[in-house]
mmCIF file of N, CA, C and O in Angstrom:
data_model
loop_
_atom_site.group_PDB
_atom_site.id
_atom_site.type_symbol
_atom_site.label_atom_id
_atom_site.label_comp_id
_atom_site.label_asym_id
_atom_site.label_seq_id
_atom_site.Cartn_x
_atom_site.Cartn_y
_atom_site.Cartn_z
ATOM 1 N N GLN A 1425 8.871 -11.535 -33.675
ATOM 2 C CA GLN A 1425 8.154 -10.830 -34.711
ATOM 3 C C GLN A 1425 9.141 -10.323 -35.745
ATOM 4 O O GLN A 1425 10.224 -9.856 -35.415
ATOM 5 N N CYS A 1426 8.766 -10.412 -37.000
ATOM 6 C CA CYS A 1426 9.572 -9.931 -38.117
ATOM 7 C C CYS A 1426 8.725 -8.936 -38.907
ATOM 8 O O CYS A 1426 7.613 -9.254 -39.310
ATOM 9 N N VAL A 1427 9.266 -7.716 -39.101
ATOM 10 C CA VAL A 1427 8.538 -6.664 -39.795
ATOM 11 C C VAL A 1427 9.364 -6.189 -40.982
ATOM 12 O O VAL A 1427 10.543 -5.874 -40.835
ATOM 13 N N LEU A 1428 8.752 -6.128 -42.168
ATOM 14 C CA LEU A 1428 9.391 -5.609 -43.368
ATOM 15 C C LEU A 1428 8.792 -4.239 -43.649
ATOM 16 O O LEU A 1428 7.586 -4.095 -43.769
ATOM 17 N N ARG A 1429 9.673 -3.216 -43.712
ATOM 18 C CA ARG A 1429 9.223 -1.840 -43.927
ATOM 19 C C ARG A 1429 9.848 -1.275 -45.196
ATOM 20 O O ARG A 1429 10.935 -1.664 -45.587
ATOM 21 N N ASP A 1430 9.175 -0.297 -45.798
ATOM 22 C CA ASP A 1430 9.757 0.377 -46.949
ATOM 23 C C ASP A 1430 10.679 1.496 -46.455
ATOM 24 O O ASP A 1430 10.874 1.663 -45.242
ATOM 25 N N ALA A 1431 11.258 2.267 -47.389
ATOM 26 C CA ALA A 1431 12.225 3.299 -47.033
ATOM 27 C C ALA A 1431 11.628 4.374 -46.131
ATOM 28 O O ALA A 1431 12.355 5.015 -45.357
ATOM 29 N N GLU A 1432 10.322 4.585 -46.197
ATOM 30 C CA GLU A 1432 9.671 5.588 -45.352
ATOM 31 C C GLU A 1432 9.210 5.022 -44.010
ATOM 32 O O GLU A 1432 8.643 5.736 -43.200
ATOM 33 N N GLY A 1433 9.413 3.738 -43.800
ATOM 34 C CA GLY A 1433 9.020 3.111 -42.543
ATOM 35 C C GLY A 1433 7.648 2.480 -42.546
ATOM 36 O O GLY A 1433 7.218 1.927 -41.539
ATOM 37 N N LYS A 1434 6.948 2.546 -43.669
ATOM 38 C CA LYS A 1434 5.622 1.930 -43.773
ATOM 39 C C LYS A 1434 5.766 0.411 -43.743
ATOM 40 O O LYS A 1434 6.610 -0.154 -44.428
ATOM 41 N N VAL A 1435 4.939 -0.255 -42.953
ATOM 42 C CA VAL A 1435 4.976 -1.718 -42.840
ATOM 43 C C VAL A 1435 4.435 -2.339 -44.122
ATOM 44 O O VAL A 1435 3.314 -2.067 -44.532
ATOM 45 N N LEU A 1436 5.267 -3.154 -44.772
ATOM 46 C CA LEU A 1436 4.866 -3.864 -45.985
ATOM 47 C C LEU A 1436 4.336 -5.251 -45.657
ATOM 48 O O LEU A 1436 3.361 -5.702 -46.236
ATOM 49 N N GLU A 1437 5.024 -5.936 -44.751
ATOM 50 C CA GLU A 1437 4.629 -7.275 -44.317
ATOM 51 C C GLU A 1437 5.100 -7.478 -42.893
ATOM 52 O O GLU A 1437 6.068 -6.854 -42.458
ATOM 53 N N HIS A 1438 4.442 -8.386 -42.195
ATOM 54 C CA HIS A 1438 4.932 -8.770 -40.878
ATOM 55 C C HIS A 1438 4.453 -10.186 -40.563
ATOM 56 O O HIS A 1438 3.478 -10.668 -41.121
ATOM 57 N N THR A 1439 5.208 -10.830 -39.712
ATOM 58 C CA THR A 1439 4.866 -12.189 -39.305
ATOM 59 C C THR A 1439 5.288 -12.386 -37.855
ATOM 60 O O THR A 1439 6.225 -11.744 -37.387
ATOM 61 N N THR A 1440 4.590 -13.242 -37.186
ATOM 62 C CA THR A 1440 4.908 -13.556 -35.800
ATOM 63 C C THR A 1440 4.871 -15.068 -35.634
ATOM 64 O O THR A 1440 3.944 -15.716 -36.111
ATOM 65 N N ASP A 1441 5.883 -15.605 -35.005
ATOM 66 C CA ASP A 1441 5.926 -17.033 -34.705
ATOM 67 C C ASP A 1441 6.085 -17.158 -33.202
ATOM 68 O O ASP A 1441 7.140 -16.841 -32.659
ATOM 69 N N ALA A 1442 5.021 -17.575 -32.547
ATOM 70 C CA ALA A 1442 5.043 -17.675 -31.091
ATOM 71 C C ALA A 1442 5.868 -18.860 -30.596
ATOM 72 O O ALA A 1442 6.239 -18.920 -29.431
ATOM 73 N N ALA A 1443 6.173 -19.782 -31.493
ATOM 74 C CA ALA A 1443 6.933 -20.969 -31.096
ATOM 75 C C ALA A 1443 8.391 -20.597 -30.811
ATOM 76 O O ALA A 1443 8.965 -19.756 -31.498
ATOM 77 N N PRO A 1444 8.990 -21.211 -29.803
ATOM 78 C CA PRO A 1444 10.403 -20.932 -29.523
ATOM 79 C C PRO A 1444 11.297 -21.495 -30.635
ATOM 80 O O PRO A 1444 10.868 -22.370 -31.399
ATOM 81 N N PRO A 1445 12.528 -20.977 -30.763
ATOM 82 C CA PRO A 1445 13.435 -21.454 -31.827
ATOM 83 C C PRO A 1445 13.614 -22.969 -31.845
ATOM 84 O O PRO A 1445 13.760 -23.563 -32.900
ATOM 85 N N ARG A 1446 13.591 -23.605 -30.691
ATOM 86 C CA ARG A 1446 13.782 -25.060 -30.666
ATOM 87 C C ARG A 1446 12.657 -25.784 -31.397
ATOM 88 O O ARG A 1446 12.841 -26.884 -31.903
ATOM 89 N N GLU A 1447 11.469 -25.143 -31.495
ATOM 90 C CA GLU A 1447 10.353 -25.744 -32.226
ATOM 91 C C GLU A 1447 10.668 -25.815 -33.719
ATOM 92 O O GLU A 1447 10.379 -26.813 -34.374
ATOM 93 N N ALA A 1448 11.270 -24.777 -34.261
ATOM 94 C CA ALA A 1448 11.662 -24.789 -35.669
ATOM 95 C C ALA A 1448 12.687 -25.885 -35.916
ATOM 96 O O ALA A 1448 12.615 -26.606 -36.926
ATOM 97 N N MET A 1449 13.635 -26.044 -35.018
ATOM 98 C CA MET A 1449 14.647 -27.091 -35.151
ATOM 99 C C MET A 1449 14.000 -28.466 -35.070
ATOM 100 O O MET A 1449 14.340 -29.364 -35.836
ATOM 101 N N ARG A 1450 13.042 -28.623 -34.173
ATOM 102 C CA ARG A 1450 12.338 -29.898 -34.046
ATOM 103 C C ARG A 1450 11.630 -30.245 -35.359
ATOM 104 O O ARG A 1450 11.709 -31.370 -35.851
ATOM 105 N N ARG A 1451 10.951 -29.256 -35.973
ATOM 106 C CA ARG A 1451 10.255 -29.498 -37.244
ATOM 107 C C ARG A 1451 11.239 -29.885 -38.344
ATOM 108 O O ARG A 1451 10.961 -30.776 -39.152
ATOM 109 N N GLN A 1452 12.388 -29.224 -38.376
ATOM 110 C CA GLN A 1452 13.398 -29.554 -39.385
ATOM 111 C C GLN A 1452 13.912 -30.979 -39.204
ATOM 112 O O GLN A 1452 14.058 -31.734 -40.168
ATOM 113 N N LEU A 1453 14.209 -31.350 -37.966
ATOM 114 C CA LEU A 1453 14.721 -32.696 -37.697
ATOM 115 C C LEU A 1453 13.675 -33.769 -37.996
ATOM 116 O O LEU A 1453 14.005 -34.829 -38.532
ATOM 117 N N GLU A 1454 12.422 -33.495 -37.676
ATOM 118 C CA GLU A 1454 11.357 -34.455 -37.983
ATOM 119 C C GLU A 1454 11.200 -34.631 -39.497
ATOM 120 O O GLU A 1454 11.024 -35.741 -39.983
ATOM 121 N N ALA A 1455 11.283 -33.525 -40.241
ATOM 122 C CA ALA A 1455 11.174 -33.606 -41.703
ATOM 123 C C ALA A 1455 12.344 -34.398 -42.278
ATOM 124 O O ALA A 1455 12.166 -35.211 -43.191
ATOM 125 N N PHE A 1456 13.534 -34.176 -41.743
ATOM 126 C CA PHE A 1456 14.706 -34.911 -42.203
ATOM 127 C C PHE A 1456 14.562 -36.406 -41.906
ATOM 128 O O PHE A 1456 14.785 -37.252 -42.776
ATOM 129 N N ALA A 1457 14.161 -36.728 -40.688
ATOM 130 C CA ALA A 1457 14.001 -38.134 -40.304
ATOM 131 C C ALA A 1457 12.944 -38.823 -41.170
ATOM 132 O O ALA A 1457 13.137 -39.958 -41.615
ATOM 133 N N ALA A 1458 11.839 -38.133 -41.450
ATOM 134 C CA ALA A 1458 10.783 -38.707 -42.293
ATOM 135 C C ALA A 1458 11.293 -38.934 -43.718
ATOM 136 O O ALA A 1458 10.989 -39.952 -44.338
ATOM 137 N N ALA A 1459 12.094 -38.001 -44.228
ATOM 138 C CA ALA A 1459 12.645 -38.148 -45.582
ATOM 139 C C ALA A 1459 13.607 -39.330 -45.653
ATOM 140 O O ALA A 1459 13.584 -40.105 -46.605
ATOM 141 N N VAL A 1460 14.445 -39.479 -44.639
ATOM 142 C CA VAL A 1460 15.403 -40.597 -44.609
ATOM 143 C C VAL A 1460 14.660 -41.920 -44.541
ATOM 144 O O VAL A 1460 14.958 -42.858 -45.290
ATOM 145 N N SER A 1461 13.669 -42.005 -43.666
ATOM 146 C CA SER A 1461 12.966 -43.281 -43.502
ATOM 147 C C SER A 1461 12.111 -43.634 -44.720
ATOM 148 O O SER A 1461 11.883 -44.813 -44.988
ATOM 149 N N SER A 1462 11.665 -42.628 -45.480
ATOM 150 C CA SER A 1462 10.834 -42.922 -46.658
ATOM 151 C C SER A 1462 11.635 -42.943 -47.951
ATOM 152 O O SER A 1462 11.098 -43.280 -49.004
ATOM 153 N N GLY A 1463 12.910 -42.555 -47.897
ATOM 154 C CA GLY A 1463 13.737 -42.526 -49.094
ATOM 155 C C GLY A 1463 13.465 -41.334 -50.007
ATOM 156 O O GLY A 1463 13.833 -41.336 -51.176
ATOM 157 N N ALA A 1464 12.834 -40.289 -49.472
ATOM 158 C CA ALA A 1464 12.505 -39.102 -50.279
ATOM 159 C C ALA A 1464 13.782 -38.378 -50.709
ATOM 160 O O ALA A 1464 14.751 -38.306 -49.957
ATOM 161 N N ALA A 1465 13.753 -37.859 -51.932
ATOM 162 C CA ALA A 1465 14.910 -37.117 -52.448
ATOM 163 C C ALA A 1465 14.983 -35.716 -51.858
ATOM 164 O O ALA A 1465 16.068 -35.150 -51.721
ATOM 165 N N HIS A 1466 13.842 -35.134 -51.513
ATOM 166 C CA HIS A 1466 13.775 -33.775 -50.963
ATOM 167 C C HIS A 1466 12.827 -33.775 -49.774
ATOM 168 O O HIS A 1466 11.959 -34.630 -49.665
ATOM 169 N N TYR A 1467 12.981 -32.784 -48.932
ATOM 170 C CA TYR A 1467 12.071 -32.636 -47.803
ATOM 171 C C TYR A 1467 11.996 -31.166 -47.420
ATOM 172 O O TYR A 1467 12.867 -30.377 -47.737
ATOM 173 N N SER A 1468 10.895 -30.797 -46.759
ATOM 174 C CA SER A 1468 10.744 -29.403 -46.341
ATOM 175 C C SER A 1468 11.774 -29.084 -45.258
ATOM 176 O O SER A 1468 12.214 -29.965 -44.528
ATOM 177 N N CYS A 1469 12.162 -27.853 -45.196
ATOM 178 C CA CYS A 1469 13.161 -27.377 -44.221
ATOM 179 C C CYS A 1469 14.554 -27.929 -44.514
ATOM 180 O O CYS A 1469 15.364 -28.064 -43.608
ATOM 181 N N SER A 1470 14.828 -28.231 -45.758
ATOM 182 C CA SER A 1470 16.136 -28.783 -46.085
ATOM 183 C C SER A 1470 17.153 -27.678 -46.345
ATOM 184 O O SER A 1470 16.807 -26.507 -46.438
ATOM 185 N N GLY A 1471 18.381 -28.055 -46.493
ATOM 186 C CA GLY A 1471 19.438 -27.115 -46.836
ATOM 187 C C GLY A 1471 19.184 -26.442 -48.170
ATOM 188 O O GLY A 1471 19.587 -25.311 -48.393
ATOM 189 N N ARG A 1472 18.482 -27.145 -49.073
ATOM 190 C CA ARG A 1472 18.144 -26.550 -50.375
ATOM 191 C C ARG A 1472 17.315 -25.285 -50.174
ATOM 192 O O ARG A 1472 17.528 -24.283 -50.846
ATOM 193 N N GLU A 1473 16.343 -25.335 -49.281
ATOM 194 C CA GLU A 1473 15.523 -24.166 -49.023
ATOM 195 C C GLU A 1473 16.322 -23.071 -48.338
ATOM 196 O O GLU A 1473 16.067 -21.892 -48.530
ATOM 197 N N ALA A 1474 17.314 -23.448 -47.570
ATOM 198 C CA ALA A 1474 18.161 -22.460 -46.907
ATOM 199 C C ALA A 1474 18.996 -21.673 -47.914
ATOM 200 O O ALA A 1474 19.406 -20.549 -47.626
ATOM 201 N N LEU A 1475 19.245 -22.245 -49.096
ATOM 202 C CA LEU A 1475 19.979 -21.520 -50.135
ATOM 203 C C LEU A 1475 19.273 -20.217 -50.489
ATOM 204 O O LEU A 1475 19.897 -19.166 -50.609
ATOM 205 N N LEU A 1476 17.962 -20.282 -50.672
ATOM 206 C CA LEU A 1476 17.204 -19.091 -51.033
ATOM 207 C C LEU A 1476 17.201 -18.090 -49.880
ATOM 208 O O LEU A 1476 17.337 -16.891 -50.094
ATOM 209 N N THR A 1477 17.070 -18.584 -48.675
ATOM 210 C CA THR A 1477 17.118 -17.698 -47.512
ATOM 211 C C THR A 1477 18.459 -16.990 -47.442
ATOM 212 O O THR A 1477 18.522 -15.770 -47.245
ATOM 213 N N GLN A 1478 19.543 -17.731 -47.617
ATOM 214 C CA GLN A 1478 20.876 -17.131 -47.569
ATOM 215 C C GLN A 1478 21.067 -16.130 -48.700
ATOM 216 O O GLN A 1478 21.628 -15.052 -48.496
ATOM 217 N N ALA A 1479 20.588 -16.456 -49.893
ATOM 218 C CA ALA A 1479 20.701 -15.524 -51.022
ATOM 219 C C ALA A 1479 19.910 -14.248 -50.752
ATOM 220 O O ALA A 1479 20.355 -13.148 -51.100
ATOM 221 N N THR A 1480 18.761 -14.383 -50.117
ATOM 222 C CA THR A 1480 17.955 -13.211 -49.775
ATOM 223 C C THR A 1480 18.672 -12.329 -48.761
ATOM 224 O O THR A 1480 18.729 -11.105 -48.917
ATOM 225 N N ILE A 1481 19.264 -12.947 -47.756
ATOM 226 C CA ILE A 1481 20.021 -12.180 -46.752
ATOM 227 C C ILE A 1481 21.208 -11.485 -47.402
ATOM 228 O O ILE A 1481 21.460 -10.295 -47.157
ATOM 229 N N GLU A 1482 21.930 -12.200 -48.255
ATOM 230 C CA GLU A 1482 23.077 -11.598 -48.946
ATOM 231 C C GLU A 1482 22.629 -10.438 -49.839
ATOM 232 O O GLU A 1482 23.305 -9.412 -49.911
ATOM 233 N N ALA A 1483 21.486 -10.593 -50.528
ATOM 234 C CA ALA A 1483 20.972 -9.520 -51.379
ATOM 235 C C ALA A 1483 20.605 -8.290 -50.548
ATOM 236 O O ALA A 1483 20.843 -7.149 -50.977
ATOM 237 N N LEU A 1484 20.055 -8.513 -49.372
ATOM 238 C CA LEU A 1484 19.729 -7.391 -48.487
ATOM 239 C C LEU A 1484 20.986 -6.629 -48.081
ATOM 240 O O LEU A 1484 21.033 -5.391 -48.156
ATOM 241 N N TYR A 1485 22.007 -7.342 -47.644
ATOM 242 C CA TYR A 1485 23.257 -6.687 -47.250
ATOM 243 C C TYR A 1485 23.908 -5.975 -48.437
ATOM 244 O O TYR A 1485 24.389 -4.850 -48.308
ATOM 245 N N LEU A 1486 23.909 -6.623 -49.596
ATOM 246 C CA LEU A 1486 24.516 -6.021 -50.777
ATOM 247 C C LEU A 1486 23.745 -4.770 -51.204
ATOM 248 O O LEU A 1486 24.339 -3.744 -51.543
ATOM 249 N N SER A 1487 22.423 -4.832 -51.152
ATOM 250 C CA SER A 1487 21.600 -3.677 -51.489
ATOM 251 C C SER A 1487 21.874 -2.517 -50.537
ATOM 252 O O SER A 1487 21.931 -1.359 -50.948
ATOM 253 N N ASP A 1488 22.068 -2.830 -49.276
ATOM 254 C CA ASP A 1488 22.381 -1.789 -48.295
ATOM 255 C C ASP A 1488 23.724 -1.132 -48.611
ATOM 256 O O ASP A 1488 23.872 0.085 -48.517
ATOM 257 N N ARG A 1489 24.714 -1.948 -48.996
ATOM 258 C CA ARG A 1489 26.041 -1.402 -49.318
ATOM 259 C C ARG A 1489 26.054 -0.617 -50.618
ATOM 260 O O ARG A 1489 26.726 0.403 -50.724
ATOM 261 N N THR A 1490 25.322 -1.086 -51.624
ATOM 262 C CA THR A 1490 25.383 -0.460 -52.948
ATOM 263 C C THR A 1490 24.284 0.578 -53.173
ATOM 264 O O THR A 1490 24.356 1.345 -54.122
ATOM 265 N N ASN A 1491 23.260 0.548 -52.324
ATOM 266 C CA ASN A 1491 22.109 1.436 -52.470
ATOM 267 C C ASN A 1491 21.390 1.203 -53.808
ATOM 268 O O ASN A 1491 20.873 2.127 -54.420
ATOM 269 N N HIS A 1492 21.413 -0.038 -54.270
ATOM 270 C CA HIS A 1492 20.739 -0.442 -55.504
ATOM 271 C C HIS A 1492 19.940 -1.717 -55.234
ATOM 272 O O HIS A 1492 20.325 -2.506 -54.375
ATOM 273 N N PRO A 1493 18.877 -1.948 -55.996
ATOM 274 C CA PRO A 1493 18.142 -3.209 -55.850
ATOM 275 C C PRO A 1493 19.046 -4.395 -56.200
ATOM 276 O O PRO A 1493 19.855 -4.310 -57.119
ATOM 277 N N GLU A 1494 18.931 -5.443 -55.440
ATOM 278 C CA GLU A 1494 19.706 -6.662 -55.698
ATOM 279 C C GLU A 1494 18.755 -7.844 -55.722
ATOM 280 O O GLU A 1494 17.787 -7.883 -54.978
ATOM 281 N N SER A 1495 19.032 -8.802 -56.561
ATOM 282 C CA SER A 1495 18.176 -9.971 -56.716
ATOM 283 C C SER A 1495 18.803 -11.208 -56.083
ATOM 284 O O SER A 1495 19.918 -11.589 -56.441
ATOM 285 N N PRO A 1496 18.085 -11.866 -55.172
ATOM 286 C CA PRO A 1496 18.580 -13.131 -54.629
ATOM 287 C C PRO A 1496 18.799 -14.167 -55.732
ATOM 288 O O PRO A 1496 19.734 -14.958 -55.665
ATOM 289 N N LEU A 1497 17.956 -14.142 -56.756
ATOM 290 C CA LEU A 1497 18.088 -15.109 -57.841
ATOM 291 C C LEU A 1497 19.387 -14.894 -58.616
ATOM 292 O O LEU A 1497 20.036 -15.850 -59.026
ATOM 293 N N ARG A 1498 19.776 -13.635 -58.814
ATOM 294 C CA ARG A 1498 21.038 -13.351 -59.493
ATOM 295 C C ARG A 1498 22.203 -13.875 -58.664
ATOM 296 O O ARG A 1498 23.154 -14.457 -59.202
ATOM 297 N N LEU A 1499 22.112 -13.711 -57.352
ATOM 298 C CA LEU A 1499 23.182 -14.223 -56.489
ATOM 299 C C LEU A 1499 23.253 -15.741 -56.548
ATOM 300 O O LEU A 1499 24.344 -16.317 -56.572
ATOM 301 N N LEU A 1500 22.115 -16.406 -56.587
ATOM 302 C CA LEU A 1500 22.115 -17.864 -56.722
ATOM 303 C C LEU A 1500 22.803 -18.266 -58.021
ATOM 304 O O LEU A 1500 23.647 -19.158 -58.040
ATOM 305 N N LYS A 1501 22.430 -17.599 -59.130
ATOM 306 C CA LYS A 1501 22.999 -17.928 -60.438
ATOM 307 C C LYS A 1501 24.502 -17.682 -60.483
ATOM 308 O O LYS A 1501 25.236 -18.425 -61.134
ATOM 309 N N THR A 1502 24.967 -16.654 -59.774
ATOM 310 C CA THR A 1502 26.398 -16.365 -59.705
ATOM 311 C C THR A 1502 27.173 -17.569 -59.167
ATOM 312 O O THR A 1502 28.301 -17.821 -59.558
ATOM 313 N N HIS A 1503 26.529 -18.335 -58.283
ATOM 314 C CA HIS A 1503 27.181 -19.490 -57.670
ATOM 315 C C HIS A 1503 26.741 -20.816 -58.289
ATOM 316 O O HIS A 1503 26.970 -21.887 -57.726
ATOM 317 N N GLY A 1504 26.086 -20.716 -59.453
ATOM 318 C CA GLY A 1504 25.729 -21.936 -60.176
ATOM 319 C C GLY A 1504 24.438 -22.600 -59.728
ATOM 320 O O GLY A 1504 24.204 -23.766 -60.031
ATOM 321 N N TYR A 1505 23.590 -21.869 -59.012
ATOM 322 C CA TYR A 1505 22.314 -22.424 -58.562
ATOM 323 C C TYR A 1505 21.167 -21.717 -59.256
ATOM 324 O O TYR A 1505 21.307 -20.620 -59.769
ATOM 325 N N ASP A 1506 20.004 -22.348 -59.210
ATOM 326 C CA ASP A 1506 18.782 -21.785 -59.741
ATOM 327 C C ASP A 1506 17.727 -21.929 -58.655
ATOM 328 O O ASP A 1506 17.889 -22.740 -57.736
ATOM 329 N N VAL A 1507 16.636 -21.190 -58.767
ATOM 330 C CA VAL A 1507 15.592 -21.297 -57.750
ATOM 331 C C VAL A 1507 15.057 -22.728 -57.654
ATOM 332 O O VAL A 1507 14.656 -23.168 -56.584
ATOM 333 N N SER A 1508 15.096 -23.481 -58.740
ATOM 334 C CA SER A 1508 14.640 -24.871 -58.682
ATOM 335 C C SER A 1508 15.517 -25.714 -57.753
ATOM 336 O O SER A 1508 15.069 -26.720 -57.213
ATOM 337 N N ASP A 1509 16.774 -25.302 -57.547
ATOM 338 C CA ASP A 1509 17.649 -25.997 -56.604
ATOM 339 C C ASP A 1509 17.198 -25.793 -55.164
ATOM 340 O O ASP A 1509 17.608 -26.526 -54.271
ATOM 341 N N CYS A 1510 16.371 -24.777 -54.949
ATOM 342 C CA CYS A 1510 15.903 -24.454 -53.603
ATOM 343 C C CYS A 1510 14.591 -25.141 -53.265
ATOM 344 O O CYS A 1510 14.088 -25.012 -52.154
ATOM 345 N N GLY A 1511 14.026 -25.852 -54.238
ATOM 346 C CA GLY A 1511 12.776 -26.561 -53.988
ATOM 347 C C GLY A 1511 11.567 -25.649 -53.890
ATOM 348 O O GLY A 1511 10.540 -26.039 -53.387
ATOM 349 N N LEU A 1512 11.700 -24.418 -54.384
ATOM 350 C CA LEU A 1512 10.605 -23.452 -54.284
ATOM 351 C C LEU A 1512 10.366 -22.784 -55.625
ATOM 352 O O LEU A 1512 11.229 -22.775 -56.483
ATOM 353 N N ARG A 1513 9.213 -22.174 -55.768
ATOM 354 C CA ARG A 1513 8.911 -21.342 -56.929
ATOM 355 C C ARG A 1513 8.630 -19.946 -56.410
ATOM 356 O O ARG A 1513 7.758 -19.761 -55.570
ATOM 357 N N ILE A 1514 9.373 -18.956 -56.899
ATOM 358 C CA ILE A 1514 9.146 -17.570 -56.489
ATOM 359 C C ILE A 1514 9.190 -16.681 -57.705
ATOM 360 O O ILE A 1514 9.730 -17.041 -58.729
ATOM 361 N N ALA A 1515 8.647 -15.495 -57.555
ATOM 362 C CA ALA A 1515 8.699 -14.504 -58.635
ATOM 363 C C ALA A 1515 10.096 -13.919 -58.689
ATOM 364 O O ALA A 1515 10.753 -13.738 -57.660
ATOM 365 N N SER A 1516 10.553 -13.617 -59.888
ATOM 366 C CA SER A 1516 11.871 -13.036 -60.064
ATOM 367 C C SER A 1516 11.765 -11.523 -60.070
ATOM 368 O O SER A 1516 11.396 -10.925 -61.057
ATOM 369 N N ARG A 1517 12.039 -10.914 -58.917
ATOM 370 C CA ARG A 1517 12.077 -9.460 -58.859
ATOM 371 C C ARG A 1517 13.092 -9.041 -57.813
ATOM 372 O O ARG A 1517 13.270 -9.728 -56.805
ATOM 373 N N PRO A 1518 13.765 -7.934 -58.038
ATOM 374 C CA PRO A 1518 14.813 -7.516 -57.108
ATOM 375 C C PRO A 1518 14.246 -7.087 -55.770
ATOM 376 O O PRO A 1518 13.113 -6.625 -55.687
ATOM 377 N N LEU A 1519 15.037 -7.242 -54.732
ATOM 378 C CA LEU A 1519 14.691 -6.707 -53.427
ATOM 379 C C LEU A 1519 15.147 -5.260 -53.387
ATOM 380 O O LEU A 1519 16.258 -4.943 -53.798
ATOM 381 N N VAL A 1520 14.316 -4.393 -52.902
ATOM 382 C CA VAL A 1520 14.680 -2.983 -52.804
ATOM 383 C C VAL A 1520 14.606 -2.594 -51.339
ATOM 384 O O VAL A 1520 13.632 -2.871 -50.659
ATOM 385 N N MET A 1521 15.678 -1.974 -50.876
ATOM 386 C CA MET A 1521 15.691 -1.529 -49.487
ATOM 387 C C MET A 1521 15.396 -0.055 -49.420
ATOM 388 O O MET A 1521 15.671 0.694 -50.278
#
């Protein structure tokens, strides 16, 4: 279970995935194999999507250290990436811890 709370502890969002971690890996490998066999340029669960996840994690840690809102998108741009490189469309707003 993953729970996102605000500064007062109020639950903002939560999610539960009953599948074991190996199930997520299986889905990623199947998506990769399907992309290779079909010649697709992109596929779900790719490293491109992991860029946004990593930027979000880095923004969380940075926000905790600086006590200021940090944007995953700004971190991506710092390293020469854009959200389009992640294969996703998201709203541009800072994460606040």
